CSV table of C-alpha atoms in Angstrom, one decimal:
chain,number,residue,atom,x,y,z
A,6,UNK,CA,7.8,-9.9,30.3
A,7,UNK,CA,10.4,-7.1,30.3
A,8,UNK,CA,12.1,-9.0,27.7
A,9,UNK,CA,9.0,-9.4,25.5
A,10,UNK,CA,8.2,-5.4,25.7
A,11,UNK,CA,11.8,-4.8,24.4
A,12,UNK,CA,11.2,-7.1,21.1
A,13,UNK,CA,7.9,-5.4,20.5
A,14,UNK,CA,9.3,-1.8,21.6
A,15,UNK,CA,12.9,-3.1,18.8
A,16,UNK,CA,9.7,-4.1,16.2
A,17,UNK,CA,8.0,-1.3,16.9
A,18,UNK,CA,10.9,1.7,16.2
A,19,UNK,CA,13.1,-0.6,13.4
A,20,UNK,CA,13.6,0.9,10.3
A,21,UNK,CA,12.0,-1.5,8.7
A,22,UNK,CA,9.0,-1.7,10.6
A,23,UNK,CA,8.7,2.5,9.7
A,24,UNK,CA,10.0,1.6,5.8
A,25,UNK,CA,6.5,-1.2,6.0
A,26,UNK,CA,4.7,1.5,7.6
A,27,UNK,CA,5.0,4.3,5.1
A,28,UNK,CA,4.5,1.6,2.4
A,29,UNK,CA,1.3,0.3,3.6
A,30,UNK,CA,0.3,3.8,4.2
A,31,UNK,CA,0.5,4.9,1.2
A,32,UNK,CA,-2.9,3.6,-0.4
A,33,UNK,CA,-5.0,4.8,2.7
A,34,UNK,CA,-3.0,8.4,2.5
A,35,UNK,CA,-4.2,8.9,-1.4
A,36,UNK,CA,-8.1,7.4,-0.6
A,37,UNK,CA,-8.0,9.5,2.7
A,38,UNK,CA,-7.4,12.1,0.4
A,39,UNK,CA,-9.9,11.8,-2.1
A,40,UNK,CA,-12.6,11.2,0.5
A,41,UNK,CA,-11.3,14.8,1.6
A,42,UNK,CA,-12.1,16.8,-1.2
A,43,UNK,CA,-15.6,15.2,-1.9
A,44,UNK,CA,-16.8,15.1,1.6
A,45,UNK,CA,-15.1,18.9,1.9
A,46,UNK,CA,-17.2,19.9,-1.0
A,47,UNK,CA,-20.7,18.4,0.9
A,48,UNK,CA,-20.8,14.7,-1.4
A,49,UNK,CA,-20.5,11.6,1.5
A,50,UNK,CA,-18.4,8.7,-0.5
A,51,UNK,CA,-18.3,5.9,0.9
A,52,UNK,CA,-17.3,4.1,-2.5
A,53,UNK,CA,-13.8,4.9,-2.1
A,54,UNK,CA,-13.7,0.9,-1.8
A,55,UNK,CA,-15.2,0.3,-5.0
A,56,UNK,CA,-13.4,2.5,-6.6
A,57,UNK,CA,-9.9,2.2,-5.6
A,58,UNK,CA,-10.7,-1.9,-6.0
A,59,UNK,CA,-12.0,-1.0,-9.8
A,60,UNK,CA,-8.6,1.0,-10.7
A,61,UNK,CA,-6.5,-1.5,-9.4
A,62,UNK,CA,-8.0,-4.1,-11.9
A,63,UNK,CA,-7.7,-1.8,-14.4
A,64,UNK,CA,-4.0,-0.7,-14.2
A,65,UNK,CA,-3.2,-4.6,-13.4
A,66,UNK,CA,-5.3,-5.4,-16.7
A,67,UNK,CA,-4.1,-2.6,-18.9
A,68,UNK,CA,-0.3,-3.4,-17.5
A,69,UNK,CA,-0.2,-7.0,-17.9
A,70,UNK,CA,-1.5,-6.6,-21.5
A,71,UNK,CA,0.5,-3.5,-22.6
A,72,UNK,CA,3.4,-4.4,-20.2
A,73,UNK,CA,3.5,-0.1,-19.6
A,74,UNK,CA,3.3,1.0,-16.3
A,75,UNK,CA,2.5,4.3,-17.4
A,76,UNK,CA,-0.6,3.0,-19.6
A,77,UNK,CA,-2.0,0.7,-16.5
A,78,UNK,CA,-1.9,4.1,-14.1
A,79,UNK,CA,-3.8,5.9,-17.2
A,80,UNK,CA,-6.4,3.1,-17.5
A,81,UNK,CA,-6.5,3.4,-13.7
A,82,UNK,CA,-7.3,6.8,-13.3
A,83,UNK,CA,-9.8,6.8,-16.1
A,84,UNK,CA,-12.1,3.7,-14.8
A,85,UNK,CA,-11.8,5.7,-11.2
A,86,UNK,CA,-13.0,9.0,-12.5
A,87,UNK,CA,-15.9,7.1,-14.4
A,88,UNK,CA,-16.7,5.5,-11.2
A,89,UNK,CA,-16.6,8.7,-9.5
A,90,UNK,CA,-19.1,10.5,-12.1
A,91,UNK,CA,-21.4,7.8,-11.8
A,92,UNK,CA,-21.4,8.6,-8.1
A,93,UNK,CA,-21.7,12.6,-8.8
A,94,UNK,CA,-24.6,11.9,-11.6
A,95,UNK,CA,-26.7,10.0,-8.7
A,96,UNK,CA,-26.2,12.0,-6.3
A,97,UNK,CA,-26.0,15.8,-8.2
A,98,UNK,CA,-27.6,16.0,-10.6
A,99,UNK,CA,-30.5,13.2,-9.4
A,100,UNK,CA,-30.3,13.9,-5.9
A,101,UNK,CA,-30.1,10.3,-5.1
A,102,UNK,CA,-28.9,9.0,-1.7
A,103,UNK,CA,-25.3,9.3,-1.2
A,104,UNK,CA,-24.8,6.0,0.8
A,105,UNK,CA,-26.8,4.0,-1.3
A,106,UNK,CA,-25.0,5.3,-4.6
A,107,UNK,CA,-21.2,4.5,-2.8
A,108,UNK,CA,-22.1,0.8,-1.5
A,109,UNK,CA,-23.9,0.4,-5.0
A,110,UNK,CA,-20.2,1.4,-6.5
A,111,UNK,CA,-18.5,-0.9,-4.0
A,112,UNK,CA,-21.0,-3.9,-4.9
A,113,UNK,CA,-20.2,-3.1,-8.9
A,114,UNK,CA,-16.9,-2.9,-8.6
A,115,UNK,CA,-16.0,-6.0,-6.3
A,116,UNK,CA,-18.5,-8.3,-8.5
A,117,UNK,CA,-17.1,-6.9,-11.7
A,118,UNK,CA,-13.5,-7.1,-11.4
A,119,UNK,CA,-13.9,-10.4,-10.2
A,120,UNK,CA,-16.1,-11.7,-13.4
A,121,UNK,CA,-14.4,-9.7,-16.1
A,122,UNK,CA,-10.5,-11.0,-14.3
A,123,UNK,CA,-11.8,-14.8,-15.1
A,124,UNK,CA,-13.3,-14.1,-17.9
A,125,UNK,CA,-10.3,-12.3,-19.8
A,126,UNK,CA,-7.4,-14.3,-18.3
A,127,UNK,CA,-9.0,-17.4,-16.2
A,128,UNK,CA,-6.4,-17.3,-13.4
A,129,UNK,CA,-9.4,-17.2,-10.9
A,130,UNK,CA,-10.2,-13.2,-10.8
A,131,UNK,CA,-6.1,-12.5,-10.8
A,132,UNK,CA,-4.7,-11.0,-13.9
A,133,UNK,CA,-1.0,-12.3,-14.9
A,134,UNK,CA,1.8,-11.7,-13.4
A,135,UNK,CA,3.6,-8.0,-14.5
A,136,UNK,CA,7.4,-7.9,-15.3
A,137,UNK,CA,9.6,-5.0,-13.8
A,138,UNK,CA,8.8,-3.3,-16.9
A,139,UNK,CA,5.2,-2.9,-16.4
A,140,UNK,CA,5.5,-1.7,-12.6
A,141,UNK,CA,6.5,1.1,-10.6
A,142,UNK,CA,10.1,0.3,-9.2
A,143,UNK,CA,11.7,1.6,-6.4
A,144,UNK,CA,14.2,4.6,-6.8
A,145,UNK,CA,17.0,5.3,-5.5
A,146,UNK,CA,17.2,9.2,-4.1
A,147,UNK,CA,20.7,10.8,-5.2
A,148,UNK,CA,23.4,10.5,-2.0
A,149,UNK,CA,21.3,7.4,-0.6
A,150,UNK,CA,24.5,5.0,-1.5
A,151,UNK,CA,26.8,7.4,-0.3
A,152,UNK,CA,25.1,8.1,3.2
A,153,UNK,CA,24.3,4.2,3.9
A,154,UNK,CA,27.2,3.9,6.3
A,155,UNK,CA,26.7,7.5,8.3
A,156,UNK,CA,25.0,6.2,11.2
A,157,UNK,CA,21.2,7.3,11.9
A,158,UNK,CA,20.8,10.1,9.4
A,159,UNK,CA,22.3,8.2,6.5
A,160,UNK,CA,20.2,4.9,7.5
A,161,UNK,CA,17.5,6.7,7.7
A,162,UNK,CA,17.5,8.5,4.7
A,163,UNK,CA,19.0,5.4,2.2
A,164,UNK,CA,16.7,3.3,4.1
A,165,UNK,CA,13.2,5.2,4.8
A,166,UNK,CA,13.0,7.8,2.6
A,167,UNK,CA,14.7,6.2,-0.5
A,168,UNK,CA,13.8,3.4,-2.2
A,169,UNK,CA,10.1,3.8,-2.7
A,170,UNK,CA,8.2,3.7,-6.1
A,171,UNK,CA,7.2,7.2,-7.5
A,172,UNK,CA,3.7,6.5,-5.7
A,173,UNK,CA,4.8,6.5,-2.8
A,174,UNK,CA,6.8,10.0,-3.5
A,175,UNK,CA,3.6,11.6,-5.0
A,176,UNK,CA,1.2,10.6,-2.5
A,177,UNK,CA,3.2,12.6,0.2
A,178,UNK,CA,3.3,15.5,-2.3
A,179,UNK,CA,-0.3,15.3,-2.6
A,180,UNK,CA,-1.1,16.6,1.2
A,181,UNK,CA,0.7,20.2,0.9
A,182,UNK,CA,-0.7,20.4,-2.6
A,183,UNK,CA,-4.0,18.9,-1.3
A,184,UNK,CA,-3.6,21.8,1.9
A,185,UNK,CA,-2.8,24.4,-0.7
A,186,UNK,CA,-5.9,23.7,-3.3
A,187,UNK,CA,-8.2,24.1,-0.3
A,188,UNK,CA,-6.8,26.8,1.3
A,189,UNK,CA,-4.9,29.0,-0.8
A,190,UNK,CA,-6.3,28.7,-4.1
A,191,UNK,CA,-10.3,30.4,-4.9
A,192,UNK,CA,-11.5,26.7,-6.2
A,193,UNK,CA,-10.2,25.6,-2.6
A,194,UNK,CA,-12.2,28.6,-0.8
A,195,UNK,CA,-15.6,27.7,-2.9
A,196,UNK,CA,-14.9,24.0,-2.5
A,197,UNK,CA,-15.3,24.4,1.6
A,198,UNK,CA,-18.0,27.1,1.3
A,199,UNK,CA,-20.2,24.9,-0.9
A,200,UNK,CA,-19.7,21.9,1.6
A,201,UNK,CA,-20.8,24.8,4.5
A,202,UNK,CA,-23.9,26.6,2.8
A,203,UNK,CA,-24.4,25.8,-0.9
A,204,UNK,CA,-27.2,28.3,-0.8
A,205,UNK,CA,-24.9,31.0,-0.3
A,206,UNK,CA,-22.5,30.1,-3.2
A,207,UNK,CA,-25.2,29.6,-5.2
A,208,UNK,CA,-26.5,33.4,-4.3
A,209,UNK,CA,-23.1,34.5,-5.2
A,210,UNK,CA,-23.5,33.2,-8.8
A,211,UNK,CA,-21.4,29.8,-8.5
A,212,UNK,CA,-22.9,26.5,-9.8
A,213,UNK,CA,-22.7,24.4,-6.9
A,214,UNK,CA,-23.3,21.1,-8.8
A,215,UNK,CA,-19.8,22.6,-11.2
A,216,UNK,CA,-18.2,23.0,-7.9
A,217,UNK,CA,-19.0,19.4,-6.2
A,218,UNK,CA,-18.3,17.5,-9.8
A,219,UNK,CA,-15.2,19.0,-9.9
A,220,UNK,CA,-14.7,17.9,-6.5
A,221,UNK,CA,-15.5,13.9,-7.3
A,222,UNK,CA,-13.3,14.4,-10.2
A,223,UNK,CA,-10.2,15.1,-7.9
A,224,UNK,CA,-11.6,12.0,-5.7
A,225,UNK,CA,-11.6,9.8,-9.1
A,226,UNK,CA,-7.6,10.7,-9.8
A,227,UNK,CA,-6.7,10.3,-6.2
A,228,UNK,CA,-8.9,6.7,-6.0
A,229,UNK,CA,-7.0,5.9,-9.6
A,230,UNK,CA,-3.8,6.6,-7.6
A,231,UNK,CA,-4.3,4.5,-4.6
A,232,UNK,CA,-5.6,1.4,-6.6
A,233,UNK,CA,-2.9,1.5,-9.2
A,234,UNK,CA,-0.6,1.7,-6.3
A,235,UNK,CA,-1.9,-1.6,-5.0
A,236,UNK,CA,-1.8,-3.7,-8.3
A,237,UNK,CA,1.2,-2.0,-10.1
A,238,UNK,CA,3.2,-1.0,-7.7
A,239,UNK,CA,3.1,-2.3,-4.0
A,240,UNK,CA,2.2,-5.6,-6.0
A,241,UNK,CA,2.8,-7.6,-9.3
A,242,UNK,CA,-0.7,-7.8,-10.7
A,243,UNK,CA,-4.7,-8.1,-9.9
A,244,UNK,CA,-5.8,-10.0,-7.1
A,245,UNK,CA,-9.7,-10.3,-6.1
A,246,UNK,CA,-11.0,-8.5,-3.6
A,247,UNK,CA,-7.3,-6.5,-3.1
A,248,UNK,CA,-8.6,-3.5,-1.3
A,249,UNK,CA,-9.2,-5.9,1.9
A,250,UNK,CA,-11.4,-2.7,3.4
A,251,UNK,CA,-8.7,-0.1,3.2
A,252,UNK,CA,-11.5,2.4,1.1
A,253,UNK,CA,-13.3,2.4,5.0
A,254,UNK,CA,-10.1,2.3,6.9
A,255,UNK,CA,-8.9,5.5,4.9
A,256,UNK,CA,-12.3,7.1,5.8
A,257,UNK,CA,-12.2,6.3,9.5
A,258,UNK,CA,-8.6,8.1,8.8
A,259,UNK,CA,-10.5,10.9,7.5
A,260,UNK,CA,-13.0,11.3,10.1
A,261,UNK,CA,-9.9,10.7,12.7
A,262,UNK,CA,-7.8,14.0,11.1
A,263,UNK,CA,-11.6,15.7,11.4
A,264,UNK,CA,-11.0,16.2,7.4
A,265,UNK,CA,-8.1,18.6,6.9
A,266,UNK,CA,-5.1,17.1,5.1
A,267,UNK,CA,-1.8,17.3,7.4
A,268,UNK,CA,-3.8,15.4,10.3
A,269,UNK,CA,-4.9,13.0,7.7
A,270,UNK,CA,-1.2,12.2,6.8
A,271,UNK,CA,-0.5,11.5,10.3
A,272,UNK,CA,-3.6,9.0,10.6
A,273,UNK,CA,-2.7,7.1,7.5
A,274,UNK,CA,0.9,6.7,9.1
A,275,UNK,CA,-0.8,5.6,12.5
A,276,UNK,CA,-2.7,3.1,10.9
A,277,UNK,CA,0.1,1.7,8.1
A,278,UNK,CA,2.6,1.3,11.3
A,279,UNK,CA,-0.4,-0.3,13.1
A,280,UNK,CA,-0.3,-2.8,10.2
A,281,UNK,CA,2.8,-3.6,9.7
A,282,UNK,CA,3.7,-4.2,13.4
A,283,UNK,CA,0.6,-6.7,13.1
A,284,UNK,CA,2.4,-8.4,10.3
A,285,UNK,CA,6.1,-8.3,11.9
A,286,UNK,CA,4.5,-9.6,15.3
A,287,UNK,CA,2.7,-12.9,13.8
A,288,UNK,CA,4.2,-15.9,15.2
A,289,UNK,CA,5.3,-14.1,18.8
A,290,UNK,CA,4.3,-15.4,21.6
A,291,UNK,CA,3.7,-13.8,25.3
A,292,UNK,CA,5.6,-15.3,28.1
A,293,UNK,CA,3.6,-17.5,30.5
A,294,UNK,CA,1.4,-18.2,27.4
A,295,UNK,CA,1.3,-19.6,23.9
A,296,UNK,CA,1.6,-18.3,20.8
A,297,UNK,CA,-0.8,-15.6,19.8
A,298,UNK,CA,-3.1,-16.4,16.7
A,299,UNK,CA,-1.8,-15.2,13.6
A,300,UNK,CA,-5.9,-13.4,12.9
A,301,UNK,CA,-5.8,-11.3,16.3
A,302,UNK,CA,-2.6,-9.5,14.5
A,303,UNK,CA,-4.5,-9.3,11.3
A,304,UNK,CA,-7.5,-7.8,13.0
A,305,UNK,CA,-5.4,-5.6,15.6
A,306,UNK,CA,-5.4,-2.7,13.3
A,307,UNK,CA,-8.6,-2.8,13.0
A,308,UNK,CA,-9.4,-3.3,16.4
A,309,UNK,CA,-7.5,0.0,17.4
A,310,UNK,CA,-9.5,1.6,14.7
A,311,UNK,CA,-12.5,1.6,16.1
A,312,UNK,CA,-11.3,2.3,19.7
A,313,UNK,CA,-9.1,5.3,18.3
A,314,UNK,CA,-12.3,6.5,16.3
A,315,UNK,CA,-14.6,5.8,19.9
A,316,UNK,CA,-12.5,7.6,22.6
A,317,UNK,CA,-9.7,9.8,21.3
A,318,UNK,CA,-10.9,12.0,18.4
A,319,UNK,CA,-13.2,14.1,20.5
A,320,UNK,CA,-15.8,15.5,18.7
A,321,UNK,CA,-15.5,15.5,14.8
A,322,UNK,CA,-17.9,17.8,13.2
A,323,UNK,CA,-18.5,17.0,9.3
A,324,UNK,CA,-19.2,20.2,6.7
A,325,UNK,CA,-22.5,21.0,7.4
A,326,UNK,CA,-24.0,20.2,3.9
A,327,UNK,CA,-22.3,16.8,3.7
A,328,UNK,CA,-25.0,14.0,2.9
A,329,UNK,CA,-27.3,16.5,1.6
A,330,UNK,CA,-28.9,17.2,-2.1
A,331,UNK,CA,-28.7,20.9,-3.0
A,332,UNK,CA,-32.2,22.1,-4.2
A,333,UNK,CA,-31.8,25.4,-6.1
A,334,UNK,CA,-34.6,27.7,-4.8
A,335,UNK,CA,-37.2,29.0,-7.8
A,336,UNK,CA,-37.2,32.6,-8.0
């Protein structure tokens, strides 16, 4: 047994377990994200799925035919921010219910991509296979060669924090921009206040549906970013149904960091090294018994999830408008 705790403690704290971690991480940290500033701003989205999974199909599509990375991640962020209006027009400017509108977006986009993927290239929902050319590569960070053989730092550094795609770079970037929007910049400031008491932003002269379709705007480019990440970059094309539930797992993260940005970093990481010690563990087995199923590591980070969400989080108090139409009052 003390032998088996080592090997999962070695899997656990390897370089390449963290290098998986921040890789898998990185699609939940840029959804997390954009479930931030629309739930900060008092618009629930639970579509995140939908549209991450729609942007993905997009930049895989627009990729595979252009063979340009940079045109996939435009196409990308466009179909996300469309999404993302669609959501804000249903529940802005009509009021609608924000819960139905986001699992309407995720039932669109799953059925969609799936149809429009066989009919345009009949490889079963998948779109073809991208060259080098038309993804995001991994770079190389100046010194990372020279420092490979300086042990522990210079691992580290050529090992875990180079060789990522750009993606991977700017979806880090986003969380002390993300913090500095919010609360450093006056768009940040009436972003929180209108999530709070849109009655009183209104008083003070501000169009609170401006403010909140600004707000689903930023979640569109951030949703873009986290599916173009998945087809173009972490992967080499389209595959149906490629989200596998990361849109919810990136807003448990959210309501895990109790919506502020730095804590939501930390929850992303939590649950990418979740995952990728589930998929460095398949095959082990415990001593005394057999092998463990391949599916209880595919659902242990999901598993935790739930348990982490149930009994560690304390209580996590949403803005107090969130969910809720804005009626202006008649004067």
């Amino acid at each position: 047994m003390i032998d088996y705790l080592y090997a999962v403690l070695s899997v656990l704290f390897s370089l390449s377990t963290l290098d998986a971690a921040v890789r898998l991480s990185t699609p939940l940290l840029l959804a997390a994200l954009a479930g931030l500033f629309s739930e900060r701003s008092g618009i629930v989205d639970i579509g995140l799925e939908g549209k991450m999974l729609a942007a993905a199909f997009a930049a895989g599509a627009a990729a595979g035919v252009t063979g340009s990375a940079l045109i996939g991640l435009g196409a990308g962020i466009v179909v996300s921010i469309a999404l993302a209006l669609v959501h804000g027009f249903a529940s802005i400017t009509h009021r609608g219910n924000q819960i139905v509108s986001g699992v309407a977006i995720n039932f669109f986009a799953a059925g969609l991509t799936a149809l429009l993927g066989q009919a345009w290239f009949s490889q079963g929902g998948r779109t073809p296979q991208l060259s080098r050319d038309a993804r995001f590569v991994e770079i190389t960070l100046p010194g990372a060669d020279a420092l490979n053989d300086v042990p522990f730092i210079g691992h580290a550094y050529a090992d875990l924090i180079s060789g990522h795609n750009i993606l991977v770079y700017v979806a880090f970037l986003a969380v002390p921009f993300s913090w500095w929007v919010l609360y450093r910049t006056r768009f940040g400031l009436r972003l929180r206040a209108v999530g709070e008491n849109p009655a009183a932003v209104d008083t003070a002269g501000i169009s609170v549906s401006w403010l909140r379709y600004r707000a689903v705007i930023c979640t569109g480019i951030l949703c873009g970013l986290a599916g173009t990440y998945l087809s173009i970059a972490q992967s080499a094309g389209f595959n149906r149904d490629m989200t596998a539930g990361r849109g919810y797992i990136a807003l448990a993260a959210l309501i895990f960091a109790k919506w502020k940005p730095v804590p939501v970093m930390f929850a992303c990481l939590l649950f990418g090294l979740l995952d990728a010690v589930a998929i460095r563990m398949q095959g082990h087995s415990v001593p005394g018994a057999a092998v463990i199923p391949v599916q209880f590591f595919q659902a242990l980070p999901y598993i935790l999830t739930v348990i982490l969400l149930a009994g560690f989080i304390g209580k996590a108090v949403p803005p107090k408008a969130g969910g809720v139409a804005y009626v202006k009052e008649r004067t």
